[in-house]
XYZ file of C-alpha atoms in Angstrom:
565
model
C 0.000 0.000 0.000
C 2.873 2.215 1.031
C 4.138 1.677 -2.754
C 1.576 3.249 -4.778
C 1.222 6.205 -7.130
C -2.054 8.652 -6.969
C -3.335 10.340 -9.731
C -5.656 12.724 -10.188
C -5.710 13.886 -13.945
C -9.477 14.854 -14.493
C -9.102 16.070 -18.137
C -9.881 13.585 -20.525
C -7.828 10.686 -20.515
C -4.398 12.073 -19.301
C -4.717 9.618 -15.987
C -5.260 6.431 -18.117
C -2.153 8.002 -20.032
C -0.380 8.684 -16.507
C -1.248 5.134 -15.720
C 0.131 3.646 -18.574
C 3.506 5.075 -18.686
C 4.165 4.486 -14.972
C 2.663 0.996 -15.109
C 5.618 0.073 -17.835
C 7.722 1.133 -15.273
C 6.951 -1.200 -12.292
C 4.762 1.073 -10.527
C 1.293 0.748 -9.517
C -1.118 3.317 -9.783
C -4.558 4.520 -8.283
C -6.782 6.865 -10.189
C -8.750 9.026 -8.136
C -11.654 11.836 -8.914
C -11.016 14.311 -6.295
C -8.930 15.865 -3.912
C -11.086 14.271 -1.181
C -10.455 11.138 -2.981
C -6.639 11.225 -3.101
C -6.441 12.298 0.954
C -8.561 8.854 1.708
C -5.970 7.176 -0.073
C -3.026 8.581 1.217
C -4.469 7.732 4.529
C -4.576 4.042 3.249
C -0.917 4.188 2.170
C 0.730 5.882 -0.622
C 4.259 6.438 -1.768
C 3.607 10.063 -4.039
C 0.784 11.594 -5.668
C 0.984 12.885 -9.637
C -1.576 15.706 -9.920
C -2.719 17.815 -12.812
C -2.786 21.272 -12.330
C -6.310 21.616 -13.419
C -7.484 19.321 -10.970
C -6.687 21.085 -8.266
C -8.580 24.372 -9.290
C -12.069 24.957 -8.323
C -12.114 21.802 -6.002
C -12.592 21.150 -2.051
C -9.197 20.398 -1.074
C -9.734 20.926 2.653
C -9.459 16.976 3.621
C -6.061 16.702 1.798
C -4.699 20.380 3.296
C -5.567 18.537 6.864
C -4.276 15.282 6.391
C -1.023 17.662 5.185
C -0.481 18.946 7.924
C -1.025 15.862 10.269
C 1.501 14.032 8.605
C 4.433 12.913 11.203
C 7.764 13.916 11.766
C 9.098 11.852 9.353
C 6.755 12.364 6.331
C 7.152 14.974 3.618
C 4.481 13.866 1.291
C 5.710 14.140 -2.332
C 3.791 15.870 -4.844
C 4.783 15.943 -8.889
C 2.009 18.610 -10.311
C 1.653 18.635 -14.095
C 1.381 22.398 -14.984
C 0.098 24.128 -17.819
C 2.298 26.040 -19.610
C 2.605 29.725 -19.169
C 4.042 32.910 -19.947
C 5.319 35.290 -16.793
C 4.780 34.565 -13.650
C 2.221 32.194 -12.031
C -0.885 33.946 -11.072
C -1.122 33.844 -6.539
C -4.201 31.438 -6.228
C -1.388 29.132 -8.294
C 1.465 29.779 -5.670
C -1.294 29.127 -2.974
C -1.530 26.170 -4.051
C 2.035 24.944 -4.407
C 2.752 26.196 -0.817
C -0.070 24.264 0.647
C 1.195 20.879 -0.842
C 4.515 21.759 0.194
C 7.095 19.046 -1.418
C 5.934 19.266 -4.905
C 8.185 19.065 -8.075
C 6.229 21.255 -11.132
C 6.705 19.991 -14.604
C 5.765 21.725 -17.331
C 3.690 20.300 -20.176
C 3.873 18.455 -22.371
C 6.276 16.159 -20.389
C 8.121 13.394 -21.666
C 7.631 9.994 -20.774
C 11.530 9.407 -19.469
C 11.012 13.129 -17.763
C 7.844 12.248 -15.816
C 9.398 8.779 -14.714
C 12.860 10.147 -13.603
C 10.340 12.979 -11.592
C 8.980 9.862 -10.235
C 11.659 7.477 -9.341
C 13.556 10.596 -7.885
C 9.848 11.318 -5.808
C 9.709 7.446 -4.957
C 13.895 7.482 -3.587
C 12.694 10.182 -1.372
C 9.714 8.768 -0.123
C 11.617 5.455 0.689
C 14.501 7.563 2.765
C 11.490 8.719 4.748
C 10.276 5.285 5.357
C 13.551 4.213 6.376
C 13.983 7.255 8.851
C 10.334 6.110 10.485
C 12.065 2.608 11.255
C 14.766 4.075 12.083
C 12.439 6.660 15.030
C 10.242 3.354 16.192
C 13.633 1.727 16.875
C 14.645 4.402 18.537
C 11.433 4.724 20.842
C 11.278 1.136 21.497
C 14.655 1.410 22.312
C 13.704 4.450 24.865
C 10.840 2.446 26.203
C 13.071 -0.515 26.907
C 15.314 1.753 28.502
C 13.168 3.536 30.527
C 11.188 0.451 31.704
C 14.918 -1.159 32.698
C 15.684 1.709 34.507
C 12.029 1.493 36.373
C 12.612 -2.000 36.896
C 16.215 -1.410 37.925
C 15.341 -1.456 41.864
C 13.381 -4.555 41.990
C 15.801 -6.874 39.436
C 18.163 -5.679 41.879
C 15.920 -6.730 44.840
C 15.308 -10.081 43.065
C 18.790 -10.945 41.968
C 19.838 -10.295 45.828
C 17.297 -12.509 46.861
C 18.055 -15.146 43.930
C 21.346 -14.828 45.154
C 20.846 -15.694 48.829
C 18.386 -18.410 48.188
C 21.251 -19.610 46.242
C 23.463 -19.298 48.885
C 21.332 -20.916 51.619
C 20.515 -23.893 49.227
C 24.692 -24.162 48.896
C 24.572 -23.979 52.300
C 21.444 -26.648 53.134
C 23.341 -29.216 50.203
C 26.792 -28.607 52.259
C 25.535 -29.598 55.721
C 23.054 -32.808 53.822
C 26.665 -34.118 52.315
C 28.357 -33.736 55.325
C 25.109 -35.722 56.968
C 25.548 -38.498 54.218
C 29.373 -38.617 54.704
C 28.958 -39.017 58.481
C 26.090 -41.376 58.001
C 28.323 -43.609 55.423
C 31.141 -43.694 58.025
C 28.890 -44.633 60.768
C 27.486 -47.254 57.847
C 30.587 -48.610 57.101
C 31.824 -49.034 60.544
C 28.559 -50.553 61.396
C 28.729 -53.099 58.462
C 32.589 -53.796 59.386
C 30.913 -54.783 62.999
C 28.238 -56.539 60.817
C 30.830 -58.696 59.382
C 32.390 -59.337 62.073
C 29.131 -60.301 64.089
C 28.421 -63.101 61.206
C 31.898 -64.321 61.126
C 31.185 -64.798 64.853
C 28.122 -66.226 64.295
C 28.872 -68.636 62.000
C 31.933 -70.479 64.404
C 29.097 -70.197 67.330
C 26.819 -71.886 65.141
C 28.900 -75.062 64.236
C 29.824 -75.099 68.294
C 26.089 -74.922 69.246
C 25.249 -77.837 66.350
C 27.830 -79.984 68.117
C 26.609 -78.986 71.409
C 22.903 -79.334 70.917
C 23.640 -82.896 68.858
C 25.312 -84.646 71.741
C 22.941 -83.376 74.299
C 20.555 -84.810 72.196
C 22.241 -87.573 72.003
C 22.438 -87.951 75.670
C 18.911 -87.383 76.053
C 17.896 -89.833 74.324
C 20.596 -92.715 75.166
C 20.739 -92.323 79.165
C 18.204 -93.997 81.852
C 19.385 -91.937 84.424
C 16.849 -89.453 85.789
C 19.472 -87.114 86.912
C 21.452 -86.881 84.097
C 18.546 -86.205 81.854
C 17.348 -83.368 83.801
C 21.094 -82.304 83.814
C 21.533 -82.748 80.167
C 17.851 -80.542 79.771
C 19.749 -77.489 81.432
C 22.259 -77.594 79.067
C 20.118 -77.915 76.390
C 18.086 -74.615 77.217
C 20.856 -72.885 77.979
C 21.897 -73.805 74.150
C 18.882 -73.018 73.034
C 19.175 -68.972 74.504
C 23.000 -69.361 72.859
C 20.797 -69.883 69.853
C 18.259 -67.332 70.195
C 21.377 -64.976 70.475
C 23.110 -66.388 67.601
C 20.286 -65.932 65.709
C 19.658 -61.978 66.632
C 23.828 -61.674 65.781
C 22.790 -62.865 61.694
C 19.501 -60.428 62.235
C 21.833 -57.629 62.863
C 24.523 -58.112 60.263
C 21.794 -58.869 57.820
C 23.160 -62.583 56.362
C 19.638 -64.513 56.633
C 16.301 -64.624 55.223
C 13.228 -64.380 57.203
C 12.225 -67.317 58.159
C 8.156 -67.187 58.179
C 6.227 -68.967 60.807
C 3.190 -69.211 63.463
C 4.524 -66.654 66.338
C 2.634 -66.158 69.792
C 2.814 -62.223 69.746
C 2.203 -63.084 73.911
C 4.705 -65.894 74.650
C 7.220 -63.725 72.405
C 7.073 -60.570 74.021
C 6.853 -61.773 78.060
C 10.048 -63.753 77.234
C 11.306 -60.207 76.477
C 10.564 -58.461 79.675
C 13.514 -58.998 81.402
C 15.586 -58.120 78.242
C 13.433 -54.864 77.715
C 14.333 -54.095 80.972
C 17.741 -54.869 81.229
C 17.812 -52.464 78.083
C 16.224 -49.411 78.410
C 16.901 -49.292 81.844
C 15.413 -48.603 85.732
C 14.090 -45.038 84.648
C 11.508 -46.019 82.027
C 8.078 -48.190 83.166
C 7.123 -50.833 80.812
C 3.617 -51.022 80.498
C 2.453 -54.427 79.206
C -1.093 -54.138 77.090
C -1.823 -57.762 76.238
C -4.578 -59.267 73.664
C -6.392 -62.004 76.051
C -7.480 -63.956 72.865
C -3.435 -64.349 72.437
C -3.042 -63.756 69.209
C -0.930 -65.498 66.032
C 1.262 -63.819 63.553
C 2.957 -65.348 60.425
C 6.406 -63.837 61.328
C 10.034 -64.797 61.738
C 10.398 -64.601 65.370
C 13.988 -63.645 66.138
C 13.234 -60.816 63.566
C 10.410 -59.916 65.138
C 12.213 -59.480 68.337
C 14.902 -57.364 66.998
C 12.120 -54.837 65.727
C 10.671 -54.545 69.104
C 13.774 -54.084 70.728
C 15.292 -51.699 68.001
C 11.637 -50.136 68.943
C 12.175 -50.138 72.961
C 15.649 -48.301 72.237
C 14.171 -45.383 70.126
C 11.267 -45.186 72.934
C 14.203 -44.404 75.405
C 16.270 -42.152 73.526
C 12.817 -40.361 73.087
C 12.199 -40.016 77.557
C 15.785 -38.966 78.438
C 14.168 -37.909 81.695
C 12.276 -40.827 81.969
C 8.443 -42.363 81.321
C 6.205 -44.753 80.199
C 7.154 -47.671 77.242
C 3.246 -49.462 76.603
C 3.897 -52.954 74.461
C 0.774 -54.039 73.613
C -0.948 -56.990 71.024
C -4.396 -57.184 69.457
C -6.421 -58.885 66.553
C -7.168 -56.366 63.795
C -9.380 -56.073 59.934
C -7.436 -54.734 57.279
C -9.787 -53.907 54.512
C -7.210 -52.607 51.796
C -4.940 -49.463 51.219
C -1.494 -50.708 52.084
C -2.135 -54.481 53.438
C -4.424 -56.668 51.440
C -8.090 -57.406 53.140
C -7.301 -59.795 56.079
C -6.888 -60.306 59.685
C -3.855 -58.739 60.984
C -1.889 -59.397 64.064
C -0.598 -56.022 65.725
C 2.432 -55.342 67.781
C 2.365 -52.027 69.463
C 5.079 -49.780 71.156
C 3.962 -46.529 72.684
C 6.128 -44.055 74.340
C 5.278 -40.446 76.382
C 8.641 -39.004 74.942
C 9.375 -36.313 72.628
C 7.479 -36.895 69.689
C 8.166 -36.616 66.247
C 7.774 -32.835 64.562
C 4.742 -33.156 62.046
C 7.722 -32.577 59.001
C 9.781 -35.311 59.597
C 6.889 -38.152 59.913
C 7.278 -38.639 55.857
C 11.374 -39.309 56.427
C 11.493 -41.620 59.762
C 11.633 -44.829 57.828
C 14.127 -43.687 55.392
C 17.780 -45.948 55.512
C 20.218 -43.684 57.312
C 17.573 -40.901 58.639
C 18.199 -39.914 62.367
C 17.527 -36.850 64.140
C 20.144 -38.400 67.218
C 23.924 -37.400 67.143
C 26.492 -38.566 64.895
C 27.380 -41.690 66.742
C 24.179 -41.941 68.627
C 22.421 -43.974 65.945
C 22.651 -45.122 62.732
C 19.478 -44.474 60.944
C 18.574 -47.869 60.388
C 16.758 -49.451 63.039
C 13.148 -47.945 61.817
C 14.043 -49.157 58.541
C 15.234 -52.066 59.591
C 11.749 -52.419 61.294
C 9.711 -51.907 58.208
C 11.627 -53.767 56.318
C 11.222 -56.905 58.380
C 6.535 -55.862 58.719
C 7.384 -55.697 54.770
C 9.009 -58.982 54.042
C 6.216 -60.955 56.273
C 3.396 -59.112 54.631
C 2.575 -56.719 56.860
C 3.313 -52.914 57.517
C 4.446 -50.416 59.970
C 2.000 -47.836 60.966
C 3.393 -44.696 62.717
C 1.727 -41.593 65.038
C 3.182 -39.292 67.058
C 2.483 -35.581 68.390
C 5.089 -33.524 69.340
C 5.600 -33.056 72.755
C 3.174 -35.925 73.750
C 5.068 -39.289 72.680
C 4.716 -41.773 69.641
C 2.779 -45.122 68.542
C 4.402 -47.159 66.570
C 2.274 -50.803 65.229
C 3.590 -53.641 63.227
C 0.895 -55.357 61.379
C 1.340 -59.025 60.657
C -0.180 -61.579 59.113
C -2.539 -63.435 61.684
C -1.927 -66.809 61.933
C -3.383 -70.338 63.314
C -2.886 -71.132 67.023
C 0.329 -74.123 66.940
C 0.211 -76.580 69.700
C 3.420 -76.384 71.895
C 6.105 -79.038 70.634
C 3.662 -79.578 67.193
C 5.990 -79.569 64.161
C 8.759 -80.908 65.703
C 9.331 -84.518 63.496
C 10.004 -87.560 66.185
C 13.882 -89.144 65.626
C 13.222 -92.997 64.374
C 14.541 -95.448 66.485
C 14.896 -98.075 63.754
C 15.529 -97.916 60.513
C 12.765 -99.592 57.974
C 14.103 -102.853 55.512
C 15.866 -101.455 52.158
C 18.287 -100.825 50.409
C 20.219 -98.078 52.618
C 21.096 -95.287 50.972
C 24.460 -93.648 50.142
C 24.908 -90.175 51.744
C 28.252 -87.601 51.265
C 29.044 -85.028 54.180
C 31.120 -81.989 53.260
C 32.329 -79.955 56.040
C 35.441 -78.276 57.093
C 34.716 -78.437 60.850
C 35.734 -81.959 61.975
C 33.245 -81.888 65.246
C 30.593 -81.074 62.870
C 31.210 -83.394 60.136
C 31.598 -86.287 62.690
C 28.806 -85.462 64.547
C 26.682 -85.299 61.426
C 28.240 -88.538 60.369
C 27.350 -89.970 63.209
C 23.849 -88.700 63.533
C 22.932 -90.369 59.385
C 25.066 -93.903 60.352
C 23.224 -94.266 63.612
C 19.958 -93.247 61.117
C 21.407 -96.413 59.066
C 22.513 -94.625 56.283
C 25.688 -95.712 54.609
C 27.931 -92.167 54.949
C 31.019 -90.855 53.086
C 32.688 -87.521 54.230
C 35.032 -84.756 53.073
C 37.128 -82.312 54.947
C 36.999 -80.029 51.941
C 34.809 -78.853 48.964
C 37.556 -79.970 46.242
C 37.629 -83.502 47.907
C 34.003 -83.772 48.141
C 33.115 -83.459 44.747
C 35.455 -86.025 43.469
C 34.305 -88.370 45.769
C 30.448 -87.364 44.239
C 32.317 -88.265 40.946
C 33.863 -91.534 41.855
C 30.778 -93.093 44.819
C 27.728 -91.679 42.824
C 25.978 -90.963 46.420
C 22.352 -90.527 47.043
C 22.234 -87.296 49.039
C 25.263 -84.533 49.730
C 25.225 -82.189 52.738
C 27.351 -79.430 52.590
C 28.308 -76.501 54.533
C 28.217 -72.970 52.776
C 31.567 -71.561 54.800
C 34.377 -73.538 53.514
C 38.481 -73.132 52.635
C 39.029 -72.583 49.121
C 35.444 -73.042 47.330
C 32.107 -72.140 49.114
C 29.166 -74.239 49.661
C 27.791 -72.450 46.770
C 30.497 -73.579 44.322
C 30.120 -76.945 45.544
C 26.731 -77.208 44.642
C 27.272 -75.520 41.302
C 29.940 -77.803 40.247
C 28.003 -81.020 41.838
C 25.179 -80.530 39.314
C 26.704 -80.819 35.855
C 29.144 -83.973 37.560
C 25.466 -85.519 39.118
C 22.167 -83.806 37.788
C 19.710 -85.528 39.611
C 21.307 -86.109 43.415
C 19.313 -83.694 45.986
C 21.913 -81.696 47.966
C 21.227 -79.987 51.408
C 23.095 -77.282 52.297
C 23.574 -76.919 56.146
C 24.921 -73.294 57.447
C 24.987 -70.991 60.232
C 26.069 -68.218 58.510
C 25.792 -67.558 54.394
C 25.352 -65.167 51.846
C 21.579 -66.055 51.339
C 21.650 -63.989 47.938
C 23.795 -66.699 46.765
C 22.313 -69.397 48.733
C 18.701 -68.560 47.204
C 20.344 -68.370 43.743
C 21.611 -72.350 43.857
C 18.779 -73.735 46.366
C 15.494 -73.903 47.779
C 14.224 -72.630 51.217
C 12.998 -76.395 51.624
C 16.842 -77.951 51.435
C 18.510 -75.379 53.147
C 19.297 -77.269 56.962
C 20.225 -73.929 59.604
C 22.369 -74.392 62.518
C 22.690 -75.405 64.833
C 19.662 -78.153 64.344
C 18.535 -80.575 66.175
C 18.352 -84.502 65.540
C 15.241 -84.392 64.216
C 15.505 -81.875 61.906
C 18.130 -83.350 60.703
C 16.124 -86.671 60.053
C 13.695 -85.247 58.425
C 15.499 -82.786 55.935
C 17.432 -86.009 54.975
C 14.130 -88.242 54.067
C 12.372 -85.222 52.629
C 15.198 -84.556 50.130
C 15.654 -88.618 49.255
C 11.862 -88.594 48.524
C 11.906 -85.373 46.777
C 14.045 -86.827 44.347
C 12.533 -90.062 44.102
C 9.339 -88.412 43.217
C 10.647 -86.236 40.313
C 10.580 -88.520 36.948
C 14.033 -89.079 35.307
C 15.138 -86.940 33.183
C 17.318 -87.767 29.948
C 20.049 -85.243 29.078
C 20.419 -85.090 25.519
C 23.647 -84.317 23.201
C 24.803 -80.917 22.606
């Protein structure tokens, strides 16, 4: 629009003529029929205007004289008037009118064709320098606004680059005391799994001393008619049995063993922990005991179980530094979805009148390595620890607490079936049925063990081989072909694992037991089921019966042909 040509010719047909000549030249035209017409236009966009002096006589010209002199700073609308010739001077209403339109070029007729298009591509040069000065004033007040709306905004991107820069600052600061958390927290870890190892590594000697120990009293048990030296041989035997318990919480706290899942009697469980609660958390805390009279069942692992109430009892303390009340309590609850699956639950619950726990910290509590106690005061994992062990049964952990007015703190369980006292336990044959007797292979690196397990299957009339070492036990596997191998995971040289490995390609179908105290149960679970692993120490029985359950396993199972490549 800003590209076109007016003309107003109104004599006969000088603007088609106009037209013409300027359309041969690349320009486009607009005739118009009045002044009024061509100030409409302009308004619309036009680059110059080519006017006939005639035209402009005797006509209203009062729209174009005002949009003249409204034109903007940069515009100096270019006029080329066609005059009629003359002789002397131009009469004044003439001169009137070349003032009013201000930049006009006159030409004189008759023009030329290359004269009136030089007049206009000179006109049309001009008119674009004009154009190009406008951009060049709306850059310029853009760039004034921008300026003056920085320098309004000034103060407050000041203001908010200061306060960018401090919440920078504090975050630096939040992330530099959270690292040097973590790196505490990992130092405390490690030292705590270098006492972990070491706990297991005790364990697992303890375990093959209790297996020998709990074997021959057994043994003794069993063998001896004397009154007193049955009741004698019974002390020794519970007394094993708490070595036992203990051993077992050692593996619970350096984390080598799986849960072992069975009926628990949330009662029986928890008054055999009195005295050791007490002991514990000491003379200036009351325990409180809040127990279910229908005694209720849990499908737990009990020495687990323990170690969560205990780990429980300890944060309760920490929590009354000035002393109060610990409330252990059980009862029979409905779970009807959410987080457990719809059921009847089993509940453990430990309640203190301590500190509490602020409102913003509830979300973090069971988070691995999150404590609000001291470096060196606590590790951060005995809540996890605790709903890890609810998790792994199939229960949950369900915490409240106000701050200021003490915590709650339930483990939901599985409920389970009522188990008769001694029910379970398989009965030691005293004879051994007609039969072929079958071959079995000890492997075990602990000479008391191994002979008392050797011992234990000849005097079960089984037919027993043995081997000090896992190298010498599975060539004897190649060379006797035996029915059944027992092995121990903890070994010189190759592990129980290996052992089993190996022993498959060399015999495919013999069942193997592995017996340990103390294992890598990753590895264990990766080579064998939960159903032939034997634990230590074990008792006669147990030992009985993992031995005729694995022969009949494997007498069950159809054979199975291995075919080339």
């Amino acid at each position: 629009m800003e590209d076109r040509i007016l003309l107003l010719a109104l004599r006969g047909r000088d603007a088609a003529v106009i037209e013409q000549i300027l359309a041969r030249a690349g320009h486009e035209c607009v005739i118009c029929d009045s002044c009024t017409a061509v100030a409409k236009a302009a308004q619309r966009g036009a680059a110059i205007a080519v006017l006939t002096e005639e035209s402009l006589l005797d006509t209203d010209c009062a729209l174009l004289d005002q949009w003249l002199a409204d034109q903007p700073s940069w515009s100096d609308f270019p006029f080329i008037l066609l005059a009629t010739k003359r002789a002397g001077r131009r009469p004044p209403e003439a001169l009137r009118m070349l003032e009013r339109l201000g930049n006009v070029v006159v030409l004189e007729r008759p023009v030329h064709s290359e004269t009136l298009g030089s007049a206009v591509d000179s006109a049309m040069r001009g008119r674009k320098r004009q154009y190009e000065a406008r951009r060049h004033l709306d850059e310029l007040r853009l760039a004034e606004g921008r300026l003056t709306s920085l320098n309004g905004s000034l103060e407050t991107r000041i203001t908010e680059r200061t306060e960018e820069l401090s919440s920078a600052n504090n975050r630096l600061m939040q992330e530099t005391a959270q690292r040097e958390r973590a790196q505490a927290a990992l130092a405390q870890s490690q030292k705590m799994e270098a006492v972990g190892q070491l706990t297991g590594g005790i364990a697992h000697d303890f375990n093959n001393l209790l297996t020998v120990i709990f074997g021959n009293l057994e043994l003794i048990e069993r063998r001896t008619d004397d009154e007193k030296t049955a009741k004698l041989a019974d002390y020794a035997r519970q007394a094993a049995e708490r070595a036992a318990k203990l051993t077992h919480q050692l593996l619970a706290f350096s984390r080598t063993q799986n849960l072992m899942l069975e009926a628990v009697n949330l009662n029986a469980m928890l008054q055999g922990m009195h005295d050791l609660l007490g002991r514990t958390i000491g003379p200036m805390v009351r325990i409180e005991m809040a127990l279910d009279s229908g005694s209720p069942w849990a499908r737990a692992d009990g020495n687990q179980l323990e170690l969560a109430v205990l780990n429980l009892a300890i944060n309760a303390r920490d929590a009354m530094p000035t002393g109060g009340i610990l409330k252990i309590g059980t009862s029979r609850r409905q779970a009807a979805g959410g987080d457990l699956s719809p059921g009847d639950y089993s509940v453990v619950m430990v309640a203190d009148s301590g500190s509490g726990i602020p409102p913003h910290l509830l979300a973090k509590v069971f988070d691995p390595f999150f404590t609000t106690k001291p470096i060196g005061k606590g590790t951060g994992l005995g809540l996890s620890q605790v709903y890890g062990i609810a998790q792994q049964s199939g229960g949950t952990v369900r915490l409240e607490s106000v701050e200021g007015q003490g915590s709650t703190v339930e483990i939901w369980l599985p409920a389970a079936e009522a188990v008769a006292a001694g029910a379970g336990e398989a009965a030691l044959p005293d004879t051994v049925v007609d039969g072929p007797r079958e071959r079995i292979l000890v492997i075990d690196d602990d000479a008391a063990v191994r002979r008392f397990i050797v011992e234990c299957l000849e005097g079960l009339g089984y037919r027993v081989d043995q081997a000090p070492s896992g190298e010498e036990g599975l060539g004897l596997i190649g060379s006797l072909a035996p029915d059944l191998t027992i092995v121990d995971y903890a070994m010189p040289g190759i592990s129980g694992v290996d052992v089993v490995e190996r022993a498959r390609v060399i015999a495919p179908g013999m069942p193997i037991i592995m017996a340990t105290g103390y294992a890598d149960m990753d590895a264990v679970d990766r080579v064998m089921s939960l159903s032939n692993v034997l634990r230590k120490p074990f008792r006669l029985s147990e030992l009985a019966t993992a031995v005729r359950g694995a022969l009949t396993a494997a007498e069950a199972e159809p054979e199975s042909v291995t075919l080339p490549g």
